[in-house]
One Martini backbone bead per residue (centre of mass of N, CA, C, O) as a GRO file, in nm:
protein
  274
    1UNK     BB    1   2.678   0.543   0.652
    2UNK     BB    2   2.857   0.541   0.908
    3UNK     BB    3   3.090   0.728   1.122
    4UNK     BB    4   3.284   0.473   1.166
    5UNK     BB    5   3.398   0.480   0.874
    6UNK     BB    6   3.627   0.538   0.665
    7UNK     BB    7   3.751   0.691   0.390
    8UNK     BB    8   3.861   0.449   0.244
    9UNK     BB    9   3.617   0.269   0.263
   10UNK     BB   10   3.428   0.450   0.116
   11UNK     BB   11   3.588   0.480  -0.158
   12UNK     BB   12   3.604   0.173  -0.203
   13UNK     BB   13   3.325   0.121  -0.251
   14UNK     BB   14   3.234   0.360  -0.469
   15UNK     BB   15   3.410   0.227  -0.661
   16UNK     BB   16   3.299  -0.068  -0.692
   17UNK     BB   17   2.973   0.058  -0.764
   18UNK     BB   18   3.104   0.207  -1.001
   19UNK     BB   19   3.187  -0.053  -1.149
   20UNK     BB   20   2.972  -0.191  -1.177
   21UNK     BB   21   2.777   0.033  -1.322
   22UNK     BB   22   3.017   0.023  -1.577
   23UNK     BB   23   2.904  -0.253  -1.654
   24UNK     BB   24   2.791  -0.502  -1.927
   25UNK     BB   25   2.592  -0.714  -1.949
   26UNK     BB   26   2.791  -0.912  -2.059
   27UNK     BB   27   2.956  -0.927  -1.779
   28UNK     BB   28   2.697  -0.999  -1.608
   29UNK     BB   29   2.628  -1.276  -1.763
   30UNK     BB   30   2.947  -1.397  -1.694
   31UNK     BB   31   2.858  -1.467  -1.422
   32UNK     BB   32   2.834  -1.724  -1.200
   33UNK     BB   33   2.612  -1.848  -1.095
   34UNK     BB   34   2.476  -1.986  -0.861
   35UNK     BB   35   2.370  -2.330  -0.743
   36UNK     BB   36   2.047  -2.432  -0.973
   37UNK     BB   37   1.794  -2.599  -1.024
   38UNK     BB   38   1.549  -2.430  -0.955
   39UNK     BB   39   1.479  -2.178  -1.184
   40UNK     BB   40   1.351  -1.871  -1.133
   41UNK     BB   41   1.232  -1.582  -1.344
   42UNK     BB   42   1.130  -1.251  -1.193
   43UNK     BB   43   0.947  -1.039  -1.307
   44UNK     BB   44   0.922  -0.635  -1.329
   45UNK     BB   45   0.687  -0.426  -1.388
   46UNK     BB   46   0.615  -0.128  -1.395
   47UNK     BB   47   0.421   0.128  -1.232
   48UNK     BB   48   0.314   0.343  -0.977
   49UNK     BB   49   0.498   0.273  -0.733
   50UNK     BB   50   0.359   0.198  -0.475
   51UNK     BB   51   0.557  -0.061  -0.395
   52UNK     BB   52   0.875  -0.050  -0.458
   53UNK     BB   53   0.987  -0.045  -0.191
   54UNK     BB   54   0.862  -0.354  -0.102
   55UNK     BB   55   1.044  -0.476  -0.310
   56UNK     BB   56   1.335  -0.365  -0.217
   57UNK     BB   57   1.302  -0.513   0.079
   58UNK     BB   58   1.244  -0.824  -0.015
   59UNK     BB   59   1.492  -0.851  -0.172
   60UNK     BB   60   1.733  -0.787  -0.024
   61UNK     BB   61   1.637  -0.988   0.246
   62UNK     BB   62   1.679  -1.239   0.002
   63UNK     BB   63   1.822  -1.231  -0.267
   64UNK     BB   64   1.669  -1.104  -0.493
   65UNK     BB   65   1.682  -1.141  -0.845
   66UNK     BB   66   1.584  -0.927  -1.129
   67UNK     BB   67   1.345  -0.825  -1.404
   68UNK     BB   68   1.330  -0.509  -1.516
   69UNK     BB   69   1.054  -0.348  -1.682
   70UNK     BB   70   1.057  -0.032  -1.880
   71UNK     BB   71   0.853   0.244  -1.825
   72UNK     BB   72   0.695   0.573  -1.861
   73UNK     BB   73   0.503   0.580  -1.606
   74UNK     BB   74   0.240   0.676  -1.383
   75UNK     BB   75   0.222   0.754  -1.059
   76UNK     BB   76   0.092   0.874  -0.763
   77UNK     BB   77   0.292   1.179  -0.767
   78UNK     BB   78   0.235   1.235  -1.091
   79UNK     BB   79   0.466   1.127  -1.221
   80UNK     BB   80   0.744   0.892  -1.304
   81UNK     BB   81   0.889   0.580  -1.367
   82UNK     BB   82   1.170   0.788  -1.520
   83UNK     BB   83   1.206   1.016  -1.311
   84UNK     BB   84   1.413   1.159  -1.093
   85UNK     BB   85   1.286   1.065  -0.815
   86UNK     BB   86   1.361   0.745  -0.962
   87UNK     BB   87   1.697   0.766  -0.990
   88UNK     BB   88   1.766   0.596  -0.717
   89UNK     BB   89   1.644   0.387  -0.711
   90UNK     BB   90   1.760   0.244  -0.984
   91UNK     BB   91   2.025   0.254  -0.852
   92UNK     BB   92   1.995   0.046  -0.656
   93UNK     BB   93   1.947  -0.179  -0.808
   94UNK     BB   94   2.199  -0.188  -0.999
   95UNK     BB   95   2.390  -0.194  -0.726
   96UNK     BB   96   2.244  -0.529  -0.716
   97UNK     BB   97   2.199  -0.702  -0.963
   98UNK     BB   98   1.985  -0.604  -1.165
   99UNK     BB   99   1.787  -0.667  -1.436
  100UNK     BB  100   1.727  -0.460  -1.747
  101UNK     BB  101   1.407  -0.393  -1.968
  102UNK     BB  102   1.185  -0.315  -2.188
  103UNK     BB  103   0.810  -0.173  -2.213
  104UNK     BB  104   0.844   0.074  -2.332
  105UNK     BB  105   0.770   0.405  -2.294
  106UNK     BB  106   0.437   0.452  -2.300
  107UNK     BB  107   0.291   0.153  -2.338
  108UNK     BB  108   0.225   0.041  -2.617
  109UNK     BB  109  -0.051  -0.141  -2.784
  110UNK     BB  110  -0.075  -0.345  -2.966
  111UNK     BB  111  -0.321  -0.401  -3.235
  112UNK     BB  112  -0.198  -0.379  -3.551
  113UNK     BB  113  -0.138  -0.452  -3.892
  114UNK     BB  114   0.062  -0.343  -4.149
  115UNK     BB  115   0.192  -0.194  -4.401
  116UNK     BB  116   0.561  -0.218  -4.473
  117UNK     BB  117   0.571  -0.197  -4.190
  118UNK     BB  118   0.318  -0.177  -3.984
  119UNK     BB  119   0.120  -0.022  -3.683
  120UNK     BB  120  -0.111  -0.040  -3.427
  121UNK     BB  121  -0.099   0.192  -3.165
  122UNK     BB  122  -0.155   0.222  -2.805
  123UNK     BB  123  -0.144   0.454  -2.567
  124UNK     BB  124  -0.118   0.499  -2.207
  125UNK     BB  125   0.109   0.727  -2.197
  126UNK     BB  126   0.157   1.075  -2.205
  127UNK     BB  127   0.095   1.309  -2.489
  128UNK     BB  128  -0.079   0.983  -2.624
  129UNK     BB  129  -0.262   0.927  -2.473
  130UNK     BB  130  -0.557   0.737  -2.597
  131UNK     BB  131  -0.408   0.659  -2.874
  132UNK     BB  132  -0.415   0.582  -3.188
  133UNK     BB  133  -0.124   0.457  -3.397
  134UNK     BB  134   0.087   0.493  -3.652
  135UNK     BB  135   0.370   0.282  -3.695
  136UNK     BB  136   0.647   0.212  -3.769
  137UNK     BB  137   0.944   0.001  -3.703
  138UNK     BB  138   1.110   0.240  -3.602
  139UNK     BB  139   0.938   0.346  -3.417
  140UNK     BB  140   0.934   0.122  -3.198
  141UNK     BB  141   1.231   0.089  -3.163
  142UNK     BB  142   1.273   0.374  -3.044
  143UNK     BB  143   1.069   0.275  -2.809
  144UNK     BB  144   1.240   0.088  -2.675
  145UNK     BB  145   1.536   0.267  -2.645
  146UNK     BB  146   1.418   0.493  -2.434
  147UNK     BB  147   1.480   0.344  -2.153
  148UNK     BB  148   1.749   0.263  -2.212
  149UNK     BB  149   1.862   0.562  -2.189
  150UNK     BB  150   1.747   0.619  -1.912
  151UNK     BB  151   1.913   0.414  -1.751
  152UNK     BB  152   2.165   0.510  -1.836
  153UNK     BB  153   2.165   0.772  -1.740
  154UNK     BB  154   2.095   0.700  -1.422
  155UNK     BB  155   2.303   0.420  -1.429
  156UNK     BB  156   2.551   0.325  -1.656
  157UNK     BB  157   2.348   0.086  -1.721
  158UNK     BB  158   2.268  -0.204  -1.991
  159UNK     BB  159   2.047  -0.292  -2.143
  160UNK     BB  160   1.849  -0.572  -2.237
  161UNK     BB  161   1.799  -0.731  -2.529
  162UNK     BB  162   1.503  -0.681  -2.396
  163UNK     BB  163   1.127  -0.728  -2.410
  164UNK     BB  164   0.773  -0.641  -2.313
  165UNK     BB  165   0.499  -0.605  -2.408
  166UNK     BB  166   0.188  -0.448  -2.361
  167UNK     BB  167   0.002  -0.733  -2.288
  168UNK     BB  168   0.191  -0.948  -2.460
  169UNK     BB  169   0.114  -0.783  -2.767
  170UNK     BB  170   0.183  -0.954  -3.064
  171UNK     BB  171   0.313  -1.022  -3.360
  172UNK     BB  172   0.525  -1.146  -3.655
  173UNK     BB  173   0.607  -0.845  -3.724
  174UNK     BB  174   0.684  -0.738  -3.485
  175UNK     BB  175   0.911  -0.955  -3.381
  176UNK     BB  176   1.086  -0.901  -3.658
  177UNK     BB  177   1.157  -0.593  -3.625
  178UNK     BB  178   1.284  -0.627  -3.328
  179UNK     BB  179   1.501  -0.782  -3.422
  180UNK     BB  180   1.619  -0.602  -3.647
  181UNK     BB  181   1.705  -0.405  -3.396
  182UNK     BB  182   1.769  -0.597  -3.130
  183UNK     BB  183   1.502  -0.779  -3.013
  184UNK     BB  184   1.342  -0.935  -2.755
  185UNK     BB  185   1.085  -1.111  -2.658
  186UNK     BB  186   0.900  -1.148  -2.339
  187UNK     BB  187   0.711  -1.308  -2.162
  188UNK     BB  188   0.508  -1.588  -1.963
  189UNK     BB  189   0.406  -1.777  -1.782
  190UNK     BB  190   0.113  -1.926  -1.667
  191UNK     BB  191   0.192  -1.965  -1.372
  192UNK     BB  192   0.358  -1.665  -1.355
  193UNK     BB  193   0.072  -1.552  -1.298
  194UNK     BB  194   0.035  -1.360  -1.039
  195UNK     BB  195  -0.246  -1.127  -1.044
  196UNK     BB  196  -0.165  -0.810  -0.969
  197UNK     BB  197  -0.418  -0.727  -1.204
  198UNK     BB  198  -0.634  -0.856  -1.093
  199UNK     BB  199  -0.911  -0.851  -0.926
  200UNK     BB  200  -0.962  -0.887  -0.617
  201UNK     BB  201  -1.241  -0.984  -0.521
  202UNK     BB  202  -1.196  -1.250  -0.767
  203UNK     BB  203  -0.852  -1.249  -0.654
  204UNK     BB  204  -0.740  -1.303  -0.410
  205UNK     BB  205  -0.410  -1.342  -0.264
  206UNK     BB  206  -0.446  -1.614  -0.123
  207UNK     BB  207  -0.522  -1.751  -0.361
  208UNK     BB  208  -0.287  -1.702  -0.593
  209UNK     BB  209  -0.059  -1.788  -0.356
  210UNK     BB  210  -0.172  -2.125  -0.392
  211UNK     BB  211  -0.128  -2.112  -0.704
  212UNK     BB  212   0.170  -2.094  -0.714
  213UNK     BB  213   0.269  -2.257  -0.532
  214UNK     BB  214   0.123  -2.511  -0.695
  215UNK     BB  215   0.237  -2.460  -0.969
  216UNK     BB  216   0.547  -2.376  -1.021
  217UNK     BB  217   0.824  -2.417  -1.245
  218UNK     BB  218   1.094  -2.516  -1.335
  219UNK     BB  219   1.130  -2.186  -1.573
  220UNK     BB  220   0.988  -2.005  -1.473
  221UNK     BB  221   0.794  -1.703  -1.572
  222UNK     BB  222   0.760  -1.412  -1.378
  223UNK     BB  223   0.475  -1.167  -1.296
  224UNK     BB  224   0.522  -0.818  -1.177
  225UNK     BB  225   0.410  -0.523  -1.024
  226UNK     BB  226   0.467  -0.158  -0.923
  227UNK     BB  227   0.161  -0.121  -0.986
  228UNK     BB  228  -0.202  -0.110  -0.975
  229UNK     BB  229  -0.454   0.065  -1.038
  230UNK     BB  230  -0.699  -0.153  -1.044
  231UNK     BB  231  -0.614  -0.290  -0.752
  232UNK     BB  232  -0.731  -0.278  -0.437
  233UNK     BB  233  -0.583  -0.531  -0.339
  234UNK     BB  234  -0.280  -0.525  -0.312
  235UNK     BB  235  -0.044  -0.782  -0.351
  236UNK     BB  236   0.198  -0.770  -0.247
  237UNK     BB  237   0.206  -0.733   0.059
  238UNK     BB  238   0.092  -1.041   0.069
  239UNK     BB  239   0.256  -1.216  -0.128
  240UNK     BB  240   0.536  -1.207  -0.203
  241UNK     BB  241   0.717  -1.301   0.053
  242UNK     BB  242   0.560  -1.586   0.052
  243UNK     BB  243   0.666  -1.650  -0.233
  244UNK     BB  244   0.942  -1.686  -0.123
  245UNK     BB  245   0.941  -1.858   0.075
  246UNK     BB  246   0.796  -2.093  -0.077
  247UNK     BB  247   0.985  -2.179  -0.289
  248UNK     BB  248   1.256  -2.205  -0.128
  249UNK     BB  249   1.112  -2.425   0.038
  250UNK     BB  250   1.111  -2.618  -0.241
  251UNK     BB  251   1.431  -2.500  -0.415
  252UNK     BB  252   1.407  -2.264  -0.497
  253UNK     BB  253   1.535  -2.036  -0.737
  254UNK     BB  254   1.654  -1.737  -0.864
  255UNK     BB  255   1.704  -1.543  -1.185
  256UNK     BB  256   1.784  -1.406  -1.444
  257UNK     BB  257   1.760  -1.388  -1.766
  258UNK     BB  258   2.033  -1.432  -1.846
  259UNK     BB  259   2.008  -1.765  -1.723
  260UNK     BB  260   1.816  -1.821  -1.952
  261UNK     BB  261   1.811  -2.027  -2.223
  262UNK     BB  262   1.639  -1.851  -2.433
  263UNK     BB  263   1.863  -1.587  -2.416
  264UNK     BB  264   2.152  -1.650  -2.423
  265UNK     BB  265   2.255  -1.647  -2.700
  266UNK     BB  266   2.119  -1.353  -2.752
  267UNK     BB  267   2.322  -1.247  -2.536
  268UNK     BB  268   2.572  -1.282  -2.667
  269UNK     BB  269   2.822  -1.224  -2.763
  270UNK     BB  270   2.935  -1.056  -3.054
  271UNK     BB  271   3.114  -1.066  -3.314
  272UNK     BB  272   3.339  -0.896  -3.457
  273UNK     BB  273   3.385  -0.726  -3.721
  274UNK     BB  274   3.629  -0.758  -3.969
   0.00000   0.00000   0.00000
C-alpha cells in the first residue's frame, strides 16, 4: 500500500480481506456473478510455477476469474508448489476471489483397478516419486483432503468438493469410491485442451492458440498449468493473454466452476442432518 493512505483505509481494507478469506466456499458459490451468457471455464493445475506470475499478472489484469487445481508439485527452484515460499502466492490468489480443488497430494496417477476396492497408483512427485502402489480407497480419498487441509492452512479457504485426477485418467470404481468421500472428478472439453503440455516443436503456440480461438464454445472447461517440465517453448507467455483477450472479443466471460452447471448441484449446501 502506498505511505498515503490513512491507518483507518488500511485496517478496514486487512478487515474486508481478512473476512473474504474465512468465507466458505459455499458462500462465495452463493454470490451472484455478473451476467454471462457466453461462459468459459478455465481450470489450471499446479506445475513447476516457472509462469505463476504471469499467471497471476494476465488474470489481474483482465479480471478473470479461474478455478485452480492443487497438487504438491516439484518447483523450478527445488520446492514444492505447496511449500512456505508458495504460501503468499496462493493467498493472493484466494484474496482475489479464485476458486481452489484437489489434484492429489503427489499427483498420483490411477493405473487399475484391484478388488476392495483398490487402485493401482503411480506417483508422480513425493518420496515415492515414480513408484506404483496398492492404495486402499480410502487411501486416495486422504490423498485427494491433503491439498484441501494445506490450502486452508495457508489462506483460511476452503477448497471445493472437487478433484481433477492426474492425466484426468480414472475408472467408475474410483470415481465411486471419491463420490463416497465427497468429491467429484472434473475433467475438461476437447477443445478446451489448451496443449500447453505437448512438445512445442510439433504443436507451437500460434496453431494451439488459433485452434482454441476457433473451437471453443460456451460451457467448455479450459485446462492449463502453472508449468510443465516437458515443454521447451512454454504455452503460457505467448498464448495466455491473447487467449484471454481473444475471447473476450468473441463475447465469452470466464467463471469458476462454482458457477457450472454440473457442479452446482453437488456444491450446493447440503442440509443439516436433524
Amino acid at each position: 500500500m502506498g505511505s498515503g493512505r490513512s491507518t483507518t483505509h488500511r485496517a478496514s481494507s486487512a478487515a474486508l480481506v481478512g473476512a473474504l478469506l474465512c468465507m466458505p466456499f459455499a458462500a462465495l458459490a452463493n454470490t451472484p456473478p455478473a451476467a454471462c451468457d457466453k461462459p468459459v471455464y478455465l481450470t489450471v493445475d499446479t506445475g513447476h510455477m516457472g509462469v505463476a506470475d504471469l499467471f497471476a499478472e494476465v488474470l489481474q489484469r483482465h479480471q478473470v476469474k479461474v478455478t485452480f487445481f492443487l497438487a504438491n508439485e516439484t518447483t523450478l527452484t527445488g520446492g514444492t508448489s505447496l511449500d512456505d515460499q508458495w504460501a503468499p502466492w496462493w493467498r493472493a490468489r484466494a484474496a482475489e476471489g479464485h476458486a481452489f480443488a484437489s489434484h492429489t497430494w503427489d499427483h498420483g496417477y490411477w493405473r487399475a483397478d484391484l478388488p476392495g476396492p483398490q487402485f493401482r497408483i503411480r506417483q508422480t512427485f513425493g518420496p515415492n516419486a515414480n513408484q506404483t502402489e496398492t492404495w486402499s480407497a480410502q487411501r486416495y480419498c486422504d490423498e485427494l483432503q491433503r491439498p484441501a487441509q494445506r490450502l486452508k492452512a495457508m489462506t483460511g479457504v476452503a477448497m471445493l468438493p472437487l478433484f481433477r485426477a492426474p492425466g484426468g485418467k480414472t475408472s467408475p470404481a474410483l470415481l465411486a469410491a471419491t463420490r463416497q468421500c465427497g468429491y467429484q472428478h472434473v475433467g475438461w472439453s476437447d477443445a478446451g485442451f489448451l496443449g500447453d503440455e505437448l512438445p512445442s516443436d510439433r504443436y507451437p503456440n500460434a496453431q494451439l492458440l488459433a485452434k482454441a480461438l476457433r473451437d471453443i464454445r460456451p460451457g467448455d472447461i479450459l485446462l492449463a498449468h502453472l508449468g510443465i517440465w516437458s515443454r521447451q517453448d512454454p504455452w503460457a507467455p505467448a498464448a495466455l493473454e491473447p487467449l484471454v483477450r481473444g475471447l473476450k472479443a468473441k463475447g465469452y466471460c470466464f467463471a469458476t466452476l462454482q458457477q457450472h452447471p454440473a457442479y452446482t448441484a453437488w456444491l450446493a449446501p447440503k442440509p443439516a442432518n436433524r
